[in-house]
Amino acid sequence: AFQRGELSAVVEMQDSRWLGQAGTTEDSEGLDLRRGYLKVDGLFDTVTSVEAGRLVLAYGEQRLIGSLEWVNQARTFDGTRLRIGADAVSKGSWIDVFALVTRETREAYDDQYFGGSYGRYVAGSWTSEAYALALIDRLDQAGEMQSGKTGFATVGTRQAFKDAGMDASVEAAAQYGSFHGEDFFAFGAVARGAYTVESQPLRPRAGLELVIGSGDGDPNDGEANTFQNLFPTNHLHYGYADEAAWSNLVAVRASAGMEPMDDVSVNLDYHHLRLQDPAGGWYSAGGQQVRQGDASASSHLGDEIDLVLRYGWRAGLVVEGGYALFMPGAFVSDTGAAPTAQFAYLQLAAALQ
């Protein structure tokens, strides 16, 4: 990072490859630019800043726009962001306006663009957020009855509260426009709450979350209704096995946790996953359709149990391990093979100052 007066520059590299591969010639990942941008603060002598270059963006609970730190190469965006309201002055309240290129090809008419505005207002224990986003995709893709381009808006709000061991939030979003050349309308909503008993030695915590993302009840009527998850970090929300997205989903999550020792936490999540409409199909955390829909199939997608242990070993050094067990539901067995999925990991995260 470099800073001189109101002008600053940030360059961050990222190297990601399979263990044992010395070079990058046989690896599609390897060395790449993680972040690289210029930033001007105090634009026009106001609390306004502008960034241009390769950016990392994450808003709210990252259900629609997230940095996706979990994967080998985390998500970045190329474009420009304008922020009105510096955090030091506004105490966490701001409005962002951004314009990004999310897919660039040799053919200009096949590019994809993403932009809009996201604002946050903080008042004591309350945080209120609102957003209006637009996705434009010039690539012709097959829809239900025809092929065409995509252009739709996402408008929504998120309200959050955190005080005295209690934290809760609700989020709702609607989408409308054109998807693959056909009329498009979809919706999504989330409600969650958790309580931590701060006065107890183990600091026990319990939480409950409800999620719905619309699906398409008739995939042959020339209208699209599956909620589009945009650019999320789904790994945080619908199970660590990454079997579900905020698309054609009805999910219930029950959580429990505690801190048995200093710098040690244990968290257990149970996910009950259903399809909002079995005719709309099953979508994984990456947004791909895993199975086509079947109106005669069950809506029960499956159940998952996640166990995560974290240990703050040293200052800035965290060891984390987890295990996820996904047990397929009747929809999976009704539409094909239904194997149980298991996932385990161990990671070391270091924050260098």
Short mmCIF file of C-alpha atoms in Angstrom, two decimals, residues 133-285:
data_model
loop_
_atom_site.label_atom_id
_atom_site.label_comp_id
_atom_site.label_asym_id
_atom_site.label_seq_id
_atom_site.Cartn_x
_atom_site.Cartn_y
_atom_site.Cartn_z
CA LEU A 133 -28.49 -3.36 -8.24
CA ALA A 134 -28.47 -4.08 -11.97
CA LEU A 135 -27.00 -6.99 -13.91
CA ILE A 136 -26.64 -6.72 -17.70
CA ASP A 137 -25.44 -9.71 -19.73
CA ARG A 138 -25.06 -9.26 -23.49
CA LEU A 139 -24.53 -12.95 -24.15
CA ASP A 140 -27.48 -14.71 -25.78
CA GLN A 141 -28.45 -17.73 -23.71
CA ALA A 142 -31.25 -20.26 -23.98
CA GLY A 143 -34.33 -19.57 -21.91
CA GLU A 144 -37.46 -21.66 -21.50
CA MET A 145 -39.03 -20.90 -24.88
CA GLN A 146 -36.42 -18.73 -26.64
CA SER A 147 -32.90 -17.32 -26.40
CA GLY A 148 -31.90 -13.81 -25.51
CA LYS A 149 -29.93 -11.40 -23.39
CA THR A 150 -30.30 -10.70 -19.66
CA GLY A 151 -30.98 -7.45 -17.87
CA PHE A 152 -32.64 -7.24 -14.47
CA ALA A 153 -32.71 -5.17 -11.29
CA THR A 154 -32.47 -6.33 -7.68
CA VAL A 155 -33.91 -4.04 -5.01
CA GLY A 156 -33.91 -4.86 -1.33
CA THR A 157 -33.27 -3.94 2.26
CA ARG A 158 -31.60 -5.43 5.33
CA GLN A 159 -32.35 -4.42 8.93
CA ALA A 160 -30.08 -5.62 11.74
CA PHE A 161 -30.01 -5.24 15.53
CA LYS A 162 -27.22 -6.15 17.96
CA ASP A 163 -27.17 -5.37 21.67
CA ALA A 164 -26.68 -7.12 25.05
CA GLY A 165 -26.12 -10.62 23.67
CA MET A 166 -28.95 -10.42 21.13
CA ASP A 167 -28.38 -10.08 17.40
CA ALA A 168 -31.00 -10.40 14.69
CA SER A 169 -31.60 -9.36 11.11
CA VAL A 170 -34.18 -9.51 8.34
CA GLU A 171 -33.51 -9.10 4.62
CA ALA A 172 -35.88 -9.04 1.64
CA ALA A 173 -35.17 -8.57 -2.05
CA ALA A 174 -37.15 -8.53 -5.31
CA GLN A 175 -35.85 -8.99 -8.84
CA TYR A 176 -37.49 -8.00 -12.11
CA GLY A 177 -36.59 -7.49 -15.75
CA SER A 178 -35.47 -9.94 -18.43
CA PHE A 179 -33.62 -13.23 -18.02
CA HIS A 180 -32.30 -15.00 -21.13
CA GLY A 181 -34.72 -12.93 -23.20
CA GLU A 182 -37.83 -13.79 -21.18
CA ASP A 183 -39.87 -11.94 -18.55
CA PHE A 184 -38.37 -12.31 -15.09
CA PHE A 185 -39.66 -11.79 -11.55
CA ALA A 186 -38.29 -13.39 -8.37
CA PHE A 187 -38.02 -12.75 -4.64
CA GLY A 188 -35.98 -13.78 -1.61
CA ALA A 189 -36.21 -13.24 2.15
CA VAL A 190 -34.20 -14.09 5.28
CA ALA A 191 -34.99 -13.79 8.99
CA ARG A 192 -32.51 -14.80 11.66
CA GLY A 193 -31.89 -14.29 15.37
CA ALA A 194 -29.39 -15.47 17.98
CA TYR A 195 -28.75 -14.93 21.67
CA THR A 196 -25.50 -15.30 23.60
CA VAL A 197 -25.58 -15.60 27.41
CA GLU A 198 -22.64 -13.28 28.07
CA SER A 199 -22.80 -13.73 31.86
CA GLN A 200 -22.17 -17.49 31.78
CA PRO A 201 -18.60 -18.92 31.76
CA LEU A 202 -19.13 -20.94 28.57
CA ARG A 203 -20.95 -18.07 26.82
CA PRO A 204 -23.58 -20.45 25.35
CA ARG A 205 -25.24 -19.27 22.13
CA ALA A 206 -28.38 -20.39 20.28
CA GLY A 207 -29.82 -19.17 17.00
CA LEU A 208 -32.52 -19.77 14.41
CA GLU A 209 -32.64 -18.75 10.73
CA LEU A 210 -35.38 -18.99 8.06
CA VAL A 211 -34.63 -18.52 4.35
CA ILE A 212 -36.75 -18.50 1.18
CA GLY A 213 -35.67 -17.96 -2.41
CA SER A 214 -38.26 -18.28 -5.14
CA GLY A 215 -38.21 -21.05 -7.73
CA ASP A 216 -39.85 -21.56 -11.11
CA GLY A 217 -43.04 -23.57 -10.80
CA ASP A 218 -43.48 -23.92 -14.59
CA PRO A 219 -40.23 -24.18 -16.56
CA ASN A 220 -42.15 -24.19 -19.87
CA ASP A 221 -44.28 -21.03 -19.65
CA GLY A 222 -41.70 -18.59 -21.04
CA GLU A 223 -41.34 -16.72 -17.73
CA ALA A 224 -38.39 -17.02 -15.32
CA ASN A 225 -38.99 -16.95 -11.56
CA THR A 226 -35.89 -18.48 -9.93
CA PHE A 227 -34.20 -16.03 -7.57
CA GLN A 228 -30.73 -15.13 -8.86
CA ASN A 229 -28.05 -15.30 -6.16
CA LEU A 230 -25.72 -12.84 -8.00
CA PHE A 231 -22.17 -12.88 -6.48
CA PRO A 232 -22.53 -14.32 -2.94
CA THR A 233 -20.48 -16.12 -0.31
CA ASN A 234 -22.98 -18.95 0.14
CA HIS A 235 -20.51 -21.04 2.13
CA LEU A 236 -21.40 -18.96 5.18
CA HIS A 237 -25.11 -19.67 5.14
CA TYR A 238 -26.61 -22.88 3.72
CA GLY A 239 -24.22 -25.56 4.92
CA TYR A 240 -20.47 -26.05 4.66
CA ALA A 241 -20.94 -28.89 2.17
CA ASP A 242 -22.04 -26.17 -0.31
CA GLU A 243 -25.08 -28.11 -1.53
CA ALA A 244 -27.52 -25.17 -1.69
CA ALA A 245 -27.86 -21.57 -2.85
CA TRP A 246 -30.38 -18.78 -2.30
CA SER A 247 -32.26 -20.04 -5.39
CA ASN A 248 -35.43 -22.14 -5.25
CA LEU A 249 -34.80 -22.75 -1.57
CA VAL A 250 -36.65 -22.95 1.72
CA ALA A 251 -34.19 -23.51 4.57
CA VAL A 252 -34.24 -23.66 8.34
CA ARG A 253 -31.00 -23.44 10.33
CA ALA A 254 -30.75 -24.10 14.06
CA SER A 255 -27.42 -23.19 15.67
CA ALA A 256 -25.75 -23.79 19.02
CA GLY A 257 -22.32 -22.78 20.24
CA MET A 258 -20.11 -22.12 23.22
CA GLU A 259 -16.62 -21.04 24.26
CA PRO A 260 -15.30 -23.74 26.62
CA MET A 261 -11.93 -21.98 27.04
CA ASP A 262 -10.36 -18.65 26.23
CA ASP A 263 -9.83 -18.29 22.48
CA VAL A 264 -11.69 -21.57 21.78
CA SER A 265 -15.16 -21.79 20.23
CA VAL A 266 -17.36 -24.71 19.20
CA ASN A 267 -20.33 -24.26 16.84
CA LEU A 268 -22.92 -26.80 15.72
CA ASP A 269 -25.42 -26.07 12.91
CA TYR A 270 -28.35 -28.13 11.68
CA HIS A 271 -29.78 -27.27 8.23
CA HIS A 272 -33.12 -28.50 6.94
CA LEU A 273 -33.21 -27.81 3.20
CA ARG A 274 -36.23 -27.90 0.91
CA LEU A 275 -36.99 -26.66 -2.61
CA GLN A 276 -39.47 -23.82 -2.89
CA ASP A 277 -40.87 -25.64 -5.92
CA PRO A 278 -39.53 -29.08 -7.00
CA ALA A 279 -40.33 -28.18 -10.62
CA GLY A 280 -37.65 -25.49 -10.44
CA GLY A 281 -34.69 -27.81 -9.81
CA TRP A 282 -31.77 -27.91 -7.37
CA TYR A 283 -28.98 -25.29 -7.32
CA SER A 284 -25.62 -25.71 -5.57
CA ALA A 285 -23.72 -23.01 -3.67
#
